[in-house]
Short mmCIF file of C-alpha atoms and ligand atoms in Angstrom, two decimals:
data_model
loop_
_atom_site.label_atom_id
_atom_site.label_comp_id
_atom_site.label_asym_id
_atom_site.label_seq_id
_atom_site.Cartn_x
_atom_site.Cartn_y
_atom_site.Cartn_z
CA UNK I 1384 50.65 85.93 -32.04
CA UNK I 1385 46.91 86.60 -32.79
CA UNK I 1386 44.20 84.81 -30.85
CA UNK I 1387 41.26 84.44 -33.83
CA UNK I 1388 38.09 83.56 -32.74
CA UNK I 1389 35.71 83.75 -35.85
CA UNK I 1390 35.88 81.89 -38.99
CA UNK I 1391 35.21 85.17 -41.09
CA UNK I 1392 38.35 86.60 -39.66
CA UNK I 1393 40.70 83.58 -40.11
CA UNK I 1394 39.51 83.31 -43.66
CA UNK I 1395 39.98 86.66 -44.16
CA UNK I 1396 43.84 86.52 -42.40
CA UNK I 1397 44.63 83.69 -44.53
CA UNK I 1398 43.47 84.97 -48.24
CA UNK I 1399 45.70 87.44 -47.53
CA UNK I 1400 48.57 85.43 -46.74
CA UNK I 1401 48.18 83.23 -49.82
CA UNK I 1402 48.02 86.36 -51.58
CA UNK I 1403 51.47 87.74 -50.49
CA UNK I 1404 52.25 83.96 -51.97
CA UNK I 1405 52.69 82.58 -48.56
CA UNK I 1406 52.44 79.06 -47.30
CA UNK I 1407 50.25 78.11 -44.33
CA UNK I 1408 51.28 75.09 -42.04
CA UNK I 1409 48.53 73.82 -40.39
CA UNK I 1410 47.98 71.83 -36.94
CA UNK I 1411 44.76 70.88 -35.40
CA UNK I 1412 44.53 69.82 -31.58
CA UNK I 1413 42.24 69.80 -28.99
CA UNK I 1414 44.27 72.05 -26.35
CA UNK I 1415 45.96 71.00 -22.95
CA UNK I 1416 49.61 71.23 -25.09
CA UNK I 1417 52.13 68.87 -24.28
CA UNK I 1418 54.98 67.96 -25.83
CA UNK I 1419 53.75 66.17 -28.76
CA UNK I 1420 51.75 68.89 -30.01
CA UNK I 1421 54.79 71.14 -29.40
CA UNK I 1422 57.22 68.62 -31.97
CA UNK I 1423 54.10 68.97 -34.29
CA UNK I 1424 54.23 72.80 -34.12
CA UNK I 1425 58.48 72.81 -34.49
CA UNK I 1426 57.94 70.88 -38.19
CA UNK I 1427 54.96 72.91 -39.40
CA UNK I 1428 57.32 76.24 -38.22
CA UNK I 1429 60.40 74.74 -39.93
CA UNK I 1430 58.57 74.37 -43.38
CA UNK I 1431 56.33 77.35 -44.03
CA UNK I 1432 55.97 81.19 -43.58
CA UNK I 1433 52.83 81.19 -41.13
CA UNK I 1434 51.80 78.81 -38.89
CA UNK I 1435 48.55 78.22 -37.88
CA UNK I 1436 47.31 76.00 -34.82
CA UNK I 1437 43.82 75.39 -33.42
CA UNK I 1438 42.36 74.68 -30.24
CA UNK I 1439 39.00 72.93 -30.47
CA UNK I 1440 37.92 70.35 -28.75
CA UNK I 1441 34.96 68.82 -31.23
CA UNK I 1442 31.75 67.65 -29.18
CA UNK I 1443 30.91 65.62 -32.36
CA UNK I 1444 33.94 63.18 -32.00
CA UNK I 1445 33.02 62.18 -28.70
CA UNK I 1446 30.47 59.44 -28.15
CA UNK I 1447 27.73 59.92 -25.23
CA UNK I 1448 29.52 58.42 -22.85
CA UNK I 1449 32.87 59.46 -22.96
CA UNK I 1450 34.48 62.71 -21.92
CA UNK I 1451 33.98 65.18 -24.08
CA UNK I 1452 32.88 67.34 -20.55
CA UNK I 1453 35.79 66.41 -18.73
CA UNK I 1454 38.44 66.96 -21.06
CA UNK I 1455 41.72 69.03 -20.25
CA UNK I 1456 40.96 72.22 -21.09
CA UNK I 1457 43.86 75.09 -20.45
CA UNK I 1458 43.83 78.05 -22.91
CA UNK I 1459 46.12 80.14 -20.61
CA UNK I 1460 48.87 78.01 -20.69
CA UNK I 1461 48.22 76.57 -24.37
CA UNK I 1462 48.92 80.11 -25.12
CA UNK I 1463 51.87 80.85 -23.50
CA UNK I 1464 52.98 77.41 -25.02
CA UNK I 1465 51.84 78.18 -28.26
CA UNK I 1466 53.53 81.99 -27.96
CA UNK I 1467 56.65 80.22 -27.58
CA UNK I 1468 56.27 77.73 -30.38
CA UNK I 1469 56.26 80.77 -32.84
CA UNK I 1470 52.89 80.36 -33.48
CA UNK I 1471 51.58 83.16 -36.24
CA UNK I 1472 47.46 82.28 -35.20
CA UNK I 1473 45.92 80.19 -32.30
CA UNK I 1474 42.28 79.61 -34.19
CA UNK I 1475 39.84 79.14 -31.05
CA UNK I 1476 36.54 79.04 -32.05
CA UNK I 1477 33.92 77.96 -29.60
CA UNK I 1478 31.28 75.45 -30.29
CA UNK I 1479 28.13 78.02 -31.03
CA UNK I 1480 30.64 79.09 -33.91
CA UNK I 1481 31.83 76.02 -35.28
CA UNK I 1482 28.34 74.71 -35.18
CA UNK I 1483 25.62 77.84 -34.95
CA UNK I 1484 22.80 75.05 -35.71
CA UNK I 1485 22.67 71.18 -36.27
CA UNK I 1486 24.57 69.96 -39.43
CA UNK I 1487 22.15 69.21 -41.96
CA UNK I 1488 25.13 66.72 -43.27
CA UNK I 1489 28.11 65.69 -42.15
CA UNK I 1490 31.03 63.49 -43.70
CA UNK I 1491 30.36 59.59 -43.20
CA UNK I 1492 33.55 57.70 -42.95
CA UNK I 1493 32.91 54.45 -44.43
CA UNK I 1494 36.71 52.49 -44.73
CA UNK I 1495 38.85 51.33 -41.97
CA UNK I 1496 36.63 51.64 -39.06
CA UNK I 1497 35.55 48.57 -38.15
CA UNK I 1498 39.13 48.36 -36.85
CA UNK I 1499 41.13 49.91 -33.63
CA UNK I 1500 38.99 53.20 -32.27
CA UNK I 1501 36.56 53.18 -35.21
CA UNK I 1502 35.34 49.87 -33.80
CA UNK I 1503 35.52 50.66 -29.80
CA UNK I 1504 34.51 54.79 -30.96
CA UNK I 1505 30.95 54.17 -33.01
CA UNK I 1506 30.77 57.47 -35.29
CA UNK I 1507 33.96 59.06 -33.92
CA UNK I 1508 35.65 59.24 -37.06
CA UNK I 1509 32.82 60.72 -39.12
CA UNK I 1510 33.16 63.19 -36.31
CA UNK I 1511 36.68 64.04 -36.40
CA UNK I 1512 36.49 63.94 -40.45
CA UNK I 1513 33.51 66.48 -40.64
CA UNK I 1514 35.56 68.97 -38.07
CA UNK I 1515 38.86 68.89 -39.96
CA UNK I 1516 36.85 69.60 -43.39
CA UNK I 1517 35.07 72.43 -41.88
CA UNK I 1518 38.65 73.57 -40.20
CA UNK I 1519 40.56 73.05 -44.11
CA UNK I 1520 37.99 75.07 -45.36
CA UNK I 1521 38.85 77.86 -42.52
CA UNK I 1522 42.15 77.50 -42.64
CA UNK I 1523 42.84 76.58 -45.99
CA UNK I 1524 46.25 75.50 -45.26
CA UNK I 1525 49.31 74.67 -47.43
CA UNK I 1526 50.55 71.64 -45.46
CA UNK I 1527 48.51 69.70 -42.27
CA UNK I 1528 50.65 68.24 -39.66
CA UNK I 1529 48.90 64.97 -37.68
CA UNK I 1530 50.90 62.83 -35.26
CA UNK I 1531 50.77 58.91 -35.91
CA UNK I 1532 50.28 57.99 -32.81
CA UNK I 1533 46.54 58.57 -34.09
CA UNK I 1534 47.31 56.27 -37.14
CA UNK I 1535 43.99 55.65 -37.53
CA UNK I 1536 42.95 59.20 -37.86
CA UNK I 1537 46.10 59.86 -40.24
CA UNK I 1538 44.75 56.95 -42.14
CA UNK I 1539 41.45 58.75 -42.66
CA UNK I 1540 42.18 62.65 -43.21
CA UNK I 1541 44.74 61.10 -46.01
CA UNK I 1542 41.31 59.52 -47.45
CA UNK I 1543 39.40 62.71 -46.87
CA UNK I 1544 42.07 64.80 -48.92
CA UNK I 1545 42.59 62.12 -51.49
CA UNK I 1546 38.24 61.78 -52.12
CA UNK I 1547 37.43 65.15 -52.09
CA UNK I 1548 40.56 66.62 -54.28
CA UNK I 1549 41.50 68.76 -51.02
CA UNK I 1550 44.37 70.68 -52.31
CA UNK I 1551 46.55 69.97 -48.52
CA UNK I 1552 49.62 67.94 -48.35
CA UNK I 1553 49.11 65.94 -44.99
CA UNK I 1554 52.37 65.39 -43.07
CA UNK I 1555 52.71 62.35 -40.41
CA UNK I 1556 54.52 63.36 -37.49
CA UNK I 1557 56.16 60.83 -35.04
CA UNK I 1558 55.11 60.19 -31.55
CA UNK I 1559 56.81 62.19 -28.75
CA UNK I 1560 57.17 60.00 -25.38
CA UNK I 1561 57.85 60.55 -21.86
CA UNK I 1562 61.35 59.10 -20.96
CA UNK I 1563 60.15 55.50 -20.21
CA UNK I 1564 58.22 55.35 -23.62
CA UNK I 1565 54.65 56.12 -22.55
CA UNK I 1566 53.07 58.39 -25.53
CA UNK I 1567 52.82 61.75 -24.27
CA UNK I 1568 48.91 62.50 -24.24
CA UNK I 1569 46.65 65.18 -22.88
CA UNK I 1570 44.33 62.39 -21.04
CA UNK I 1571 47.67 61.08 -19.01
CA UNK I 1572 46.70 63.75 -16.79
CA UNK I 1573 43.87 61.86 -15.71
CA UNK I 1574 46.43 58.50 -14.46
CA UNK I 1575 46.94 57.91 -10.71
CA UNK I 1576 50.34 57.50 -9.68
CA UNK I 1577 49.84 53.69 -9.82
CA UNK I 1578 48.26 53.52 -13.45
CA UNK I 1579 50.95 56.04 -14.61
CA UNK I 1580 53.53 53.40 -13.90
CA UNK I 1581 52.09 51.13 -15.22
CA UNK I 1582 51.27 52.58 -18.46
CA UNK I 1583 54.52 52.12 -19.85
CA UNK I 1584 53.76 48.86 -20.21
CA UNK I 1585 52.14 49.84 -23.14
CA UNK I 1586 54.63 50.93 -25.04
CA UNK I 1587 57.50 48.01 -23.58
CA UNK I 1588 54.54 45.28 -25.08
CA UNK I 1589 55.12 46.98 -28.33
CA UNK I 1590 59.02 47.28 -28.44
CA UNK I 1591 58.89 43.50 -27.34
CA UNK I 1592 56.44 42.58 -30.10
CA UNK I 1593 59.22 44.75 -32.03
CA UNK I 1594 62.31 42.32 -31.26
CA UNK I 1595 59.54 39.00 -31.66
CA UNK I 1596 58.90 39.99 -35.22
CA UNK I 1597 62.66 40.80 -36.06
CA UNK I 1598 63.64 37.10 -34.35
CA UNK I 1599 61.09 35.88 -36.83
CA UNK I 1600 57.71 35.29 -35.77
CA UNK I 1601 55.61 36.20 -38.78
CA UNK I 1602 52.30 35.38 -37.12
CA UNK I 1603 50.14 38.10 -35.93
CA UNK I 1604 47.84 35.82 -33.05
CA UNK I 1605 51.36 35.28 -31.57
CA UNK I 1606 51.91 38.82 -31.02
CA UNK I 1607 48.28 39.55 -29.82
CA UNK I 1608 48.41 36.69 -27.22
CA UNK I 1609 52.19 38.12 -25.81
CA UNK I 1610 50.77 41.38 -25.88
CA UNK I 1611 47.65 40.74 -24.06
CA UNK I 1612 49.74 38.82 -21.62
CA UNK I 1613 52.03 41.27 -21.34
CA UNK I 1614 49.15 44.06 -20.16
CA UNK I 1615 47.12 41.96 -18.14
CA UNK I 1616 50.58 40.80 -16.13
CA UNK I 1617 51.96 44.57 -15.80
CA UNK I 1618 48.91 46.74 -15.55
CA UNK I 1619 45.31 46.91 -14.05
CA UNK I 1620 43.88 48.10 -17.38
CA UNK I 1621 41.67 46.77 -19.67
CA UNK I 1622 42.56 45.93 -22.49
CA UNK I 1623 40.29 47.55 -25.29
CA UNK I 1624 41.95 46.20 -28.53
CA UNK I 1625 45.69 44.95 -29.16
CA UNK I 1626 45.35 44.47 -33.22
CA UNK I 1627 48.28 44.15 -35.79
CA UNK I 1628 46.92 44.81 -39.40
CA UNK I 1629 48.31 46.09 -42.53
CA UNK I 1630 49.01 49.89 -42.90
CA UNK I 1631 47.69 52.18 -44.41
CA UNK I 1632 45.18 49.87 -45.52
CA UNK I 1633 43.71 48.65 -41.82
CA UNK I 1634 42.90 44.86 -43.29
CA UNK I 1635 43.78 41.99 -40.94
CA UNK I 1636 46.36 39.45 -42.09
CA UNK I 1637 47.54 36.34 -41.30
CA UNK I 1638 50.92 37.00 -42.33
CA UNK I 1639 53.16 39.64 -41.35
CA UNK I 1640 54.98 41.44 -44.56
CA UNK I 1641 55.07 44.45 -45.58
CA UNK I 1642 54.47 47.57 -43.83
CA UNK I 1643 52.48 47.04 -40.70
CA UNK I 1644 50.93 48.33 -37.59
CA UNK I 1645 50.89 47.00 -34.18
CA UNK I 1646 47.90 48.95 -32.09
CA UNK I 1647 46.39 49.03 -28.65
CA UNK I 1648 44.04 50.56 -26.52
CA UNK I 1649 44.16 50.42 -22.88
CA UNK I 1650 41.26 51.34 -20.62
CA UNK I 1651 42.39 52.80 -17.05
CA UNK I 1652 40.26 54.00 -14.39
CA UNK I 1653 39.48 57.27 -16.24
CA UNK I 1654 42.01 57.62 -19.09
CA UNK I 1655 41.86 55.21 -22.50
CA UNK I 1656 45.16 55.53 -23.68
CA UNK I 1657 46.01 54.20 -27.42
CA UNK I 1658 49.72 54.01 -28.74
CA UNK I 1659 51.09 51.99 -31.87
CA UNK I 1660 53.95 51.28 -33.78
CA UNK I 1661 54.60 50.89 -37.53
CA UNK I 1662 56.73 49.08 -39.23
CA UNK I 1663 58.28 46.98 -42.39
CA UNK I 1664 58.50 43.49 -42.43
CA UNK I 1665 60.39 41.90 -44.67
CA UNK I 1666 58.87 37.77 -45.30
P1 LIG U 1487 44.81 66.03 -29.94
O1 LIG U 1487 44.90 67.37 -29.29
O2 LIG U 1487 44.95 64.89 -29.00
O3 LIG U 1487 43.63 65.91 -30.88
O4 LIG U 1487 46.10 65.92 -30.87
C1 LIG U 1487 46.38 66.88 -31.85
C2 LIG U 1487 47.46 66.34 -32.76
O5 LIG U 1487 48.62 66.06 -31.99
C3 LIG U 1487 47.06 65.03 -33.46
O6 LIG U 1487 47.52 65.05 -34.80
C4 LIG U 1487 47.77 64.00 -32.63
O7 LIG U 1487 48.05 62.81 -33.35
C5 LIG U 1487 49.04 64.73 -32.26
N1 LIG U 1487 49.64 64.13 -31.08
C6 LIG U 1487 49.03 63.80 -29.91
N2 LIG U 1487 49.90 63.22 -29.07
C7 LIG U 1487 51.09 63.18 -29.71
C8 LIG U 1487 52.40 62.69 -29.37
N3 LIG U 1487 52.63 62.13 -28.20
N4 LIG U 1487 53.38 62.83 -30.28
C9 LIG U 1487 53.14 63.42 -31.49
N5 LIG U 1487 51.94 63.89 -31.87
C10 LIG U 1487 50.93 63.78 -30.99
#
């Protein structure tokens, strides 16, 4: 496994590959490995000859306040991790590299935001779309594996390849949980003992909103107020958005049918943890 911390070198690495005709699985992450990234990593080995992964964590995605200082950051044991995984490159640039002076542009994101993070995370997805342009044109990968349970974000890079002709074929991946259902997530690290228990709330509100929707309650204000009752009876968090909209499009309905998304954000002491579930309804 290399460790590549230039952008001249990993373009270099990877023109060669694609000249030996070989196809580059991608996956993006901000470090602190867990699980989820791992399953991520198993599907992009599985399905081409090199596989590429990057640790980065992108000060431009992070609003002022939030904790783009404190994040998890482990490259010792992401490596070891990673070594395992059968990873072919760990691309670990630092920020003076990925940015060596202000960004005269950068990509605006101007669809499905003023829904789920993009409302709560002002500018966050214009920062997570200019990163993962600048890493497809580093990387220049074959196929780009993103977990769902950032549907949002999934929802956007699938915009970003579609506008700008990027030729990537992005693959959803589903979310890996711990055993009682809370999303595995490198901020979980950051629960007390108390919150942690809690927090599978989360995920119970959704399978519950689940079994409401298959017993036939088609509208979505019912399964906001459950949910929201749900959280605010189980947990101390607060609750930061609990919003069922259409998917991939991110419009609100009035309905349910079709394929949809049930989303929420939940605001502990120092963790925000987000989870979702999609689904078909049939009306
Ligand atoms: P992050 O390091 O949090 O930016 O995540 C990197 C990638 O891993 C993103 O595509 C995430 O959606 C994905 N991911 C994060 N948590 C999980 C999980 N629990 N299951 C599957 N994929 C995940």
């Amino acid at each position: 496994m290399k460790i590549v911390k230039t952008i001249t070198e990993m373009q270099e690495l990877v023109q060669s590959y694609k000249q030996d005709g070989k196809s580059v699985g991608f996956v993006p992450t901000m470090g602190y490995l867990h699980e989820g990234h791992l399953s991520l990593m198993n599907k992009a080995r599985s399905e081409n000859d090199i596989l590429v992964v990057s640790i980065f964590v992108n000060p431009l995605q992070f609003g002022p306040n939030e904790d783009f200082d404190r994040y998890p950051r482990d490259f010792d044991r992401d490596e070891a991790l990673a070594k395992n995984a059968s990873v072919d490159i760990i691309f670990y640039p630092d920020v003076k590299e990925m940015y060596p002076k202000e960004m005269a542009m950068t990509i605006h994101v101007q669809q499905g935001i003023d829904v789920l993070c993009g409302r709560s995370r002002p500018g966050h997805f214009d920062g997570v779309a200019t990163v993962v342009l600048k890493l497809f044109n580093i990387v220049m990968p074959t196929n780009v594996y993103f977990g769902m349970k950032d549907a949002q974000q999934v929802a956007v890079i699938t915009q970003l390849i579609e506008n700008f002709n990027l030729p990537i074929n992005l693959v959803p991946c589903d979310t890996l949980r711990e055993e009682d259902g809370l999303a595995k997530s490198s901020r979980n690290v950051y629960l007390s003992s108390e919150e942690r228990k809690q927090a599978s709330a989360i995920y119970q509100s959704l399978q519950k909103s689940i079994e409401r929707i298959k017993t036939g309650e088609r509208n979505p204000l019912v399964i906001r107020e459950f949910i929201t009752s749900y959280l605010t009876d189980y947990t101390d968090g607060m609750i930061d958005y609990a919003e069922i909209l259409s998917y991939p499009e991110l419009k609100e309905i009035e309905h349910l049918n079709g394929n949809i998304i049930i989303a929420i954000a939940l605001k502990f002491e120092k963790a925000r943890l987000i989870d979702n579930v999609t689904l078909t309804v049939e009306s």
